[in-house]
Coordinates of C-alpha atoms and ligand atoms in Angstrom, one line a residue:
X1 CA 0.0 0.0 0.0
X2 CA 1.0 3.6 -0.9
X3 CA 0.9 5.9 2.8
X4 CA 1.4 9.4 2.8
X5 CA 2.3 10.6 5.9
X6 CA 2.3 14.5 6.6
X7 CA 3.8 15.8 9.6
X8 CA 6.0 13.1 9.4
X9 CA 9.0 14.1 11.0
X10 CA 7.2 15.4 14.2
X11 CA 6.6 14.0 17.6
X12 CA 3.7 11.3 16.3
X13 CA 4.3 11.4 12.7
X14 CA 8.0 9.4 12.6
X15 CA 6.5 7.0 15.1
X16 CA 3.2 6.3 12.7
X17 CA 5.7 5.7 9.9
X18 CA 7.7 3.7 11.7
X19 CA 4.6 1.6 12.4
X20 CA 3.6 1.6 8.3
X21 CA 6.9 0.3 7.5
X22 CA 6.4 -3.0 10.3
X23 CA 4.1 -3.9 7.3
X24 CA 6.4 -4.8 4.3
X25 CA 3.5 -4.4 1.8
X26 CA 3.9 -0.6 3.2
X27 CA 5.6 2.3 0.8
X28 CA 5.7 5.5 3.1
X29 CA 6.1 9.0 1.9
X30 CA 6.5 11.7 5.1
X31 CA 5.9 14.5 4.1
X32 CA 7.3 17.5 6.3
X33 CA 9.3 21.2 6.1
X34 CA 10.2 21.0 9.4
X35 CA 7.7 24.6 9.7
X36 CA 7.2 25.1 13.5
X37 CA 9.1 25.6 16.5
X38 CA 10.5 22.5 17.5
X39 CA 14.1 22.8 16.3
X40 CA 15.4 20.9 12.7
X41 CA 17.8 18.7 14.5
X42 CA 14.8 17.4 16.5
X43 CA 12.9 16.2 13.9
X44 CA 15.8 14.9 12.1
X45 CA 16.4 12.8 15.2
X46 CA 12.7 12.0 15.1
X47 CA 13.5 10.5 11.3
X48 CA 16.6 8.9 12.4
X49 CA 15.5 5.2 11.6
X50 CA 12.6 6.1 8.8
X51 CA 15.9 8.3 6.9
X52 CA 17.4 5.1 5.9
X53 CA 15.0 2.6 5.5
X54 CA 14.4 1.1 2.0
X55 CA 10.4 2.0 1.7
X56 CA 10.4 5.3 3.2
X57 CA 11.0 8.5 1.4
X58 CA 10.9 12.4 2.8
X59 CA 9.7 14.9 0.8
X60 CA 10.9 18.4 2.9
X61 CA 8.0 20.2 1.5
X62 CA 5.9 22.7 3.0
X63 CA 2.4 21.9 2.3
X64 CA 1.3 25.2 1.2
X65 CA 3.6 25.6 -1.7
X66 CA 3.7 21.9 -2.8
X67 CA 2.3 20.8 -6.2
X68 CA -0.1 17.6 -4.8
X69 CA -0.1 16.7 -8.4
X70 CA 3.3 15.8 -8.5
X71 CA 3.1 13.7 -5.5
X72 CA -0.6 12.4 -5.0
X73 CA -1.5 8.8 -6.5
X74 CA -4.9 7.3 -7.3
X75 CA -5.9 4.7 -4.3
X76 CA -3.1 6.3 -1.6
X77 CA -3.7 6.1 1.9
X78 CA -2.7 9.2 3.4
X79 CA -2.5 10.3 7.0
X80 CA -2.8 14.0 7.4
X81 CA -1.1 15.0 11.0
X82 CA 1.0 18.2 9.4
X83 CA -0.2 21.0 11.7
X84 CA 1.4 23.4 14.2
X85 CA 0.3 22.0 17.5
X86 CA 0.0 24.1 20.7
X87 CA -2.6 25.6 22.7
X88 CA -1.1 28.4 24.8
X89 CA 1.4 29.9 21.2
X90 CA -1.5 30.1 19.0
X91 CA -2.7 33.8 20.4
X92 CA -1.2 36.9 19.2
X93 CA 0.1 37.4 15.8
X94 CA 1.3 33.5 15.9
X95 CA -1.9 33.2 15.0
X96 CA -1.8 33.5 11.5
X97 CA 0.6 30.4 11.1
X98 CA -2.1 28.2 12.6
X99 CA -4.4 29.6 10.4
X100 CA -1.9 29.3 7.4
X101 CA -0.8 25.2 8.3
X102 CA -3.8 24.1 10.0
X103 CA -6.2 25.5 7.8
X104 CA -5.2 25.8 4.6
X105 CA -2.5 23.4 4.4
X106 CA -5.9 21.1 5.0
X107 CA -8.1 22.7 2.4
X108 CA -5.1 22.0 0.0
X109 CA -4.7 19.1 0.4
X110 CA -8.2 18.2 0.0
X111 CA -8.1 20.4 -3.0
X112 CA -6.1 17.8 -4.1
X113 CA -8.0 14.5 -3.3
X114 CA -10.9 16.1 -5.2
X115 CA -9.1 15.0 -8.7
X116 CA -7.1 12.0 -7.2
X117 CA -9.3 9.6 -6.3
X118 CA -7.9 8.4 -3.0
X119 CA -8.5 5.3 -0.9
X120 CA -8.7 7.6 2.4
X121 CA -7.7 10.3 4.6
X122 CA -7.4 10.4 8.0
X123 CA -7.6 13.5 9.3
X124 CA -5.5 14.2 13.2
X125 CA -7.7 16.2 15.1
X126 CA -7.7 16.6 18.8
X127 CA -9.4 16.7 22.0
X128 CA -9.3 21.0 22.2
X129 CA -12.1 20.7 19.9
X130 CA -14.2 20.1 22.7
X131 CA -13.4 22.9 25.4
X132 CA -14.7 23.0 29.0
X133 CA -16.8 19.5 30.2
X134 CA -17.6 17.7 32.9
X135 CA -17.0 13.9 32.8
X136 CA -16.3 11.6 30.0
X137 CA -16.7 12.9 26.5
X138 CA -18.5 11.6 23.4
X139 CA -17.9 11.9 20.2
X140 CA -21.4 13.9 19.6
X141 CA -20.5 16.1 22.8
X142 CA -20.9 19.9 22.0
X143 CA -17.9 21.1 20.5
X144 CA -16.3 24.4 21.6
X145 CA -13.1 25.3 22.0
X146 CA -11.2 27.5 24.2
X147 CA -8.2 28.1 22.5
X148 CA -6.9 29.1 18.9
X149 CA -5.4 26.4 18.4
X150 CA -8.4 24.5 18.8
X151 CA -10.1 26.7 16.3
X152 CA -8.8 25.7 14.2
X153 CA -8.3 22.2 14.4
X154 CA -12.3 22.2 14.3
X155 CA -12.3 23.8 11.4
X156 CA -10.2 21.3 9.5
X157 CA -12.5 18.5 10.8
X158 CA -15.3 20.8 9.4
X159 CA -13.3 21.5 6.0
X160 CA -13.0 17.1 6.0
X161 CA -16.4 17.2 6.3
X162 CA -17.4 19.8 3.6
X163 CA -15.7 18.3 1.3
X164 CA -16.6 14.7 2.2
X165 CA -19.9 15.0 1.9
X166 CA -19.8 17.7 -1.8
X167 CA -16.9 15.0 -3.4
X168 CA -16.9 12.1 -1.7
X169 CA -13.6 12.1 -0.3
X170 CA -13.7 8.8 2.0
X171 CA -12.4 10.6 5.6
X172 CA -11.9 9.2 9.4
X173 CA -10.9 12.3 11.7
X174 CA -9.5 11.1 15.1
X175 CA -9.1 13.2 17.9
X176 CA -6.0 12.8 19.8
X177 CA -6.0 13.0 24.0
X178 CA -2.5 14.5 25.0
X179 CA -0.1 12.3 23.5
X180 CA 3.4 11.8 25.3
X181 CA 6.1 9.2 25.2
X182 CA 9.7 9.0 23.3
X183 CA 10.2 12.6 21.0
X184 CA 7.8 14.3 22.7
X185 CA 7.5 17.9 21.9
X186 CA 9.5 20.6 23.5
X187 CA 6.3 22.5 23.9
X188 CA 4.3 20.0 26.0
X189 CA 4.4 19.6 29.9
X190 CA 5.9 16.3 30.4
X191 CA 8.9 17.1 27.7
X192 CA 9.2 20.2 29.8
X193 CA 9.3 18.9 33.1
X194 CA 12.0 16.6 32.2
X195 CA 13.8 19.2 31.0
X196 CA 13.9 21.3 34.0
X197 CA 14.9 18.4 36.2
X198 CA 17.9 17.6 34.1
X199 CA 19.0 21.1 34.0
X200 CA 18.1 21.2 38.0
X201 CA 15.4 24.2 37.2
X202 CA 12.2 24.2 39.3
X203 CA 9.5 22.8 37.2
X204 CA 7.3 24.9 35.8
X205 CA 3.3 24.3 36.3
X206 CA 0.4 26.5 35.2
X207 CA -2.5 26.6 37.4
X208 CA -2.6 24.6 40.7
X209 CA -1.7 21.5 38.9
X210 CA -4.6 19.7 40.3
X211 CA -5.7 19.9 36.2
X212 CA -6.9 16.7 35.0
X213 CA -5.9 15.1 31.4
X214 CA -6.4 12.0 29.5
X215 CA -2.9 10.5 28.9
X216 CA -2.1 8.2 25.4
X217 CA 1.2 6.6 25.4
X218 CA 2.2 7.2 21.7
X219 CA 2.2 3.6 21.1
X220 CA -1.1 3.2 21.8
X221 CA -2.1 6.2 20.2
X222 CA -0.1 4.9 16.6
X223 CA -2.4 1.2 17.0
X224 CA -5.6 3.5 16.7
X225 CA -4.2 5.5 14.2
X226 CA -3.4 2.3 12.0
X227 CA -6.8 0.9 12.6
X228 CA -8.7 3.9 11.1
X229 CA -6.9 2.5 7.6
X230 CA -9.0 -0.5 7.1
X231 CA -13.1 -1.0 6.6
X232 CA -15.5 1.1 5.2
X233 CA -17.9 1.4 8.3
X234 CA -15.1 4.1 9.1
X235 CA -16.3 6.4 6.7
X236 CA -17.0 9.6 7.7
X237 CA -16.9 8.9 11.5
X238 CA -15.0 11.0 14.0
X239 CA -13.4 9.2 16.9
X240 CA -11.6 10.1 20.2
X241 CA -8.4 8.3 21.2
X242 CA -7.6 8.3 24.8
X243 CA -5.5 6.4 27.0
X244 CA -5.3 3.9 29.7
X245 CA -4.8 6.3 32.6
X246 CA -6.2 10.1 33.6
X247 CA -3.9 11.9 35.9
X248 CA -3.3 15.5 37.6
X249 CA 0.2 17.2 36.2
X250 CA 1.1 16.9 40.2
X251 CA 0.6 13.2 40.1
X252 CA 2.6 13.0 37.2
X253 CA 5.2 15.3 39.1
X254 CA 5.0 12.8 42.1
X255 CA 5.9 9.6 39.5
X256 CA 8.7 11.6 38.1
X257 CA 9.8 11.6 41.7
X258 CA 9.4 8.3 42.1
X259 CA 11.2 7.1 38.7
X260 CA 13.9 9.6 39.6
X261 CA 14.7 9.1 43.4
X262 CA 14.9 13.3 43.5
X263 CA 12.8 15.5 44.8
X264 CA 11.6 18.3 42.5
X265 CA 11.0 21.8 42.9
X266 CA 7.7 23.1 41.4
X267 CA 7.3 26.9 40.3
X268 CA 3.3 27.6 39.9
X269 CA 3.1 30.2 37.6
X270 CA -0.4 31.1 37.0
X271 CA -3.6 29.9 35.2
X272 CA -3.1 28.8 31.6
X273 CA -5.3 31.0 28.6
X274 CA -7.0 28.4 26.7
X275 CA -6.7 25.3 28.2
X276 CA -9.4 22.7 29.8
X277 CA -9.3 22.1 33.4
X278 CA -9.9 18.2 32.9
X279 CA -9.9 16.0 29.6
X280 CA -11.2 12.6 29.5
X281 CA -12.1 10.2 26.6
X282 CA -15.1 7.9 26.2
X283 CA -13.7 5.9 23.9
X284 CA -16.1 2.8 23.4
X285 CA -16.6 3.9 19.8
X286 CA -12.7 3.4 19.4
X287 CA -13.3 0.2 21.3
X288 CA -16.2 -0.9 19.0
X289 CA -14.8 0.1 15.7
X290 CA -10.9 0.3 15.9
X291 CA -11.1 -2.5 18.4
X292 CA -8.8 -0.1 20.4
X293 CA -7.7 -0.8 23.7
X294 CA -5.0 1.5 25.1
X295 CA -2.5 -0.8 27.2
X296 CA 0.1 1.3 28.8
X297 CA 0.3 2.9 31.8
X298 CA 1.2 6.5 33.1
X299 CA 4.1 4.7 34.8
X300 CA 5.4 2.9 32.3
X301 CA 5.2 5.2 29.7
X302 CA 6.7 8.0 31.5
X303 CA 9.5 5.8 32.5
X304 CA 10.4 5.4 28.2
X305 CA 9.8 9.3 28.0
X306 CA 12.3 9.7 30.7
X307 CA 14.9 7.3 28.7
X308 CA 14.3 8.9 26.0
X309 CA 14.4 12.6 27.1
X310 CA 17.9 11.7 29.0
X311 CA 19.1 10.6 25.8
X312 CA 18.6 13.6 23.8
X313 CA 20.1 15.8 26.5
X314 CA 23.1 13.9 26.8
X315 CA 23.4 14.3 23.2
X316 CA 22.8 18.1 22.6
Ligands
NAD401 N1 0.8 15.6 20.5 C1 -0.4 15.6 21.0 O1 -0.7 15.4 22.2 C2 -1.6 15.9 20.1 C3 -2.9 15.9 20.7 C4 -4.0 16.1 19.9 C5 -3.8 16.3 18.5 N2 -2.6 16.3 18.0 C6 -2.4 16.5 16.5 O2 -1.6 15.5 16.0 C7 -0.8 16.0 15.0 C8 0.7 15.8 15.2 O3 1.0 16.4 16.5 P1 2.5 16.3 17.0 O4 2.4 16.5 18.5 O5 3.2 15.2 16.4 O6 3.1 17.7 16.4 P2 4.6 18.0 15.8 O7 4.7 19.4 15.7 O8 5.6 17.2 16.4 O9 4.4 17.4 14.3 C9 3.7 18.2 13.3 C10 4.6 18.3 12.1 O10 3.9 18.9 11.0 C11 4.9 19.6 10.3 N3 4.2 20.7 9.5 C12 3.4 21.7 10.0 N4 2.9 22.4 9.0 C13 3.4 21.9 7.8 C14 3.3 22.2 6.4 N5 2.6 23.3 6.0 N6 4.0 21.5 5.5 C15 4.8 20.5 5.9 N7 4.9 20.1 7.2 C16 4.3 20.8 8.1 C17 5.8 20.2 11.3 O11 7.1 20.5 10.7 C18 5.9 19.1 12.3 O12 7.0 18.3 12.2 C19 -1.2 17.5 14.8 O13 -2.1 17.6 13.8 C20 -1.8 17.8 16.2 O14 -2.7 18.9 16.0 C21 -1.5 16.1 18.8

C-alpha cells in the first residue's frame, strides 16, 4: 500500500511511519518542512531510523507551496497530521501560522483529493475541539473550543467534512487525547518537566496542577491510528483516542519523583489561557470500531519518556 504521511517528521508522525513500515507491503512518503518551533535537529532525530529505510521517502516540503499533483496517486492512503500543534502559542500574531498550516494546508490538500481519487484520509484532530466538560466525553458532545489552536483544528475536521460530503472524499478524523512518550515535543508539559529536572530548574506548572488530562502513550495512540486505515464502516466517523490512565500534572510530578529518586522543585506560575481544566475520553466507539484498547500505563510510559528525554540531553 501507498501511505502518505504529513507531519511526518514530528513527535507522532515518525512513530506512525515507523509503524507503516512493520508492514512490508507498506511504501511511506513523510511529508514535512520541518515549519514550527521544535528545532530541525529534533525532527531529524525523530526520522533517524525512517531516513534510511528502503520504503520510506521524505519529501521536505511545505504543504502550502507543494504541487499535490506531482506527488498524490490514485488509491493512496494518506494520513494528514501536518499541523502546528500548541494551545497556549496560537494567540497573538502566531496566529496567522495556525491559520496558514492548519487550515489551509488542509483545504489543500483536500483540493487535491478532489481530482485524485484516493483510498482515504485520516484527518489528526484533537481533544481541544471540545473545550470545558464535565466527565467523560463523546464523540457527539458539544464542541467548543477554548483556545486558537483549537479553532482551528475544528475547522479542518469541518473542512473534511465539507468536502466529504460535496466530493466524496472517503475521511476518518480522530481526535487525539495529549499524546506523550519517546520525541515528545519541546512545547508539551511532560517534555518540559524533564527538561527542567535535568537542567536542576524548578518545574514549571500553570495553574494549581490539580488539572486533569487524559494521557495516550504514543504507542497506543499509533495502533488506533493504524486501525482507522481498514473498513469502510469508518467512513466519515470521527473518533476520540484516549489512553489507559487520567492523571493531575502533580501526580505525574510525584511519579517523576518516584522514577527519579529526586525530589523536585515546582514553580506555579499562573492559570493557563486556553486550556481545559480536565480531559477525559469515552472511547467505546474506538473500542467498537478500531477495536482499540490502550494498554500502557502512566508509569510505564513516563518511564520510556524519561529514557528517552535523557538521551537527547546527553546528546545536545
Ligand atoms: N501531541 C499531542 O498530544 C496531540 C494531541 C492532539 C492532537 N494532535 C495533533 O496531532 C498532529 C501531530 O502532532 P505532534 O504532536 O506530532 O506535532 P509535531 O509538531 O511534532 O508534528 C507536526 C509536524 O507537521 C509539520 N508541518 C506543519 N505544517 C506543515 C506544512 N505546512 N508543511 C509540511 N509540514 C508541516 C511540522 O514540521 C511538524 O514536524 C497534529 O495535527 C496535532 O494537532 C497532537
Amino acid at each position: 500500500m501507498r501511505i502518505i504521511v504529513t507531519g511526518a517528521a514530528g513527535f507522532i508522525g515518525s512513530h506512525l511511519c515507523e509503524r507503516l513500515l512493520q508492514e512490508e507491503k507498506n511504501i511511506v512518503i513523510g511529508i514535512d518542512g520541518c515549519i514550527d518551533h521544535t528545532q530541525r535537529s529534533i525532527k531529524l532525530r525523530n526520522m533517524k531510523t525512517l531516513l534510511n529505510h528502503p520504503r520510506f521517502q521524505w519529501l521536505d516540503e511545505n504543504l502550502l507551496n507543494m504541487d499535490w499533483n506531482k506527488v498524490l496517486l490514485k488509491n493512496d492512503v494518506i494520513f494528514h497530521l501536518a499541523a502546528i500543534p500548541g494551545v497556549r502559542s496560537s494567540w497573538g500574531t502566531n496566529f496567522q501560522l495556525y491559520v496558514d498550516h492548519n487550515i489551509l494546508g488542509t483545504q489543500r490538500l483536500l483540493e487535491a483529493c478532489k481530482t485524485i481519487p484516493i483510498k482515504k484520509l485520516i484527518y489528526a484532530s484533537t481533544s481541544s475541539v471540545y473545550g470545558e466538560k464535565i466527565g467523560k466525553v463523546t464523540e457527539d458532545s458539544d464542541l467548543s473550543p477554548l483556545s486558537p489552536y483549537g479553532v482551528t483544528k475544528l475547522t479542518g475536521e469541518h473542512l473534511c467534512k465539507v468536502y466529504s460530503e460535496n466530493d466524496g472524499i472517503p475521511i476518518t478524523i480522530l481526535r487525539y487525547f495529549t499524546v506523550y512518550g519517546p520525541r515528545q515535543r519541546p512545547d508539551m508539559a511532560f517534555h518540559r518537566f524533564i527538561e527542567c529536572l535535568v537542567k536542576k530548574k524548578p518545574i514549571p506548572v500553570y495553574g494549581d496542577g490539580k488539572q486533569t488530562r487524559d494521557f495516550t502513550y504514543i504507542a497506543d495512540c499509533v495502533e488506533g491510528t493504524v486501525s482507522a486505515l481498514h473498513g469502510d464502516h469508518l467512513l466519515g466517523e470521527t473518533i476520540n483516542i484516549g489512553g489507559k490512565e487520567r492523571a493531575s500534572i502533580l501526580e505525574v510530578i510525584n511519579l517523576l519523583e518516584e522514577l527519579t529518586g529526586q525530589k523536585l522543585t515546582i514553580d506555579f506560575i499562573g492559570k493557563p489561557r486556553g486550556e481545559p481544566r480536565h480531559t477525559w475520553a469515552d472511547i467505546s466507539k474506538a473500542e467498537q470500531l478500531l477495536h482499540y484498547s490502550p494498554k500502557v500505563s502512566l508509569k510505564e510510559g513516563l518511564q520510556l519518556e524519561l529514557k528517552d528525554l535523557l538521551d537527547l540531553y546527553k546528546e545536545v
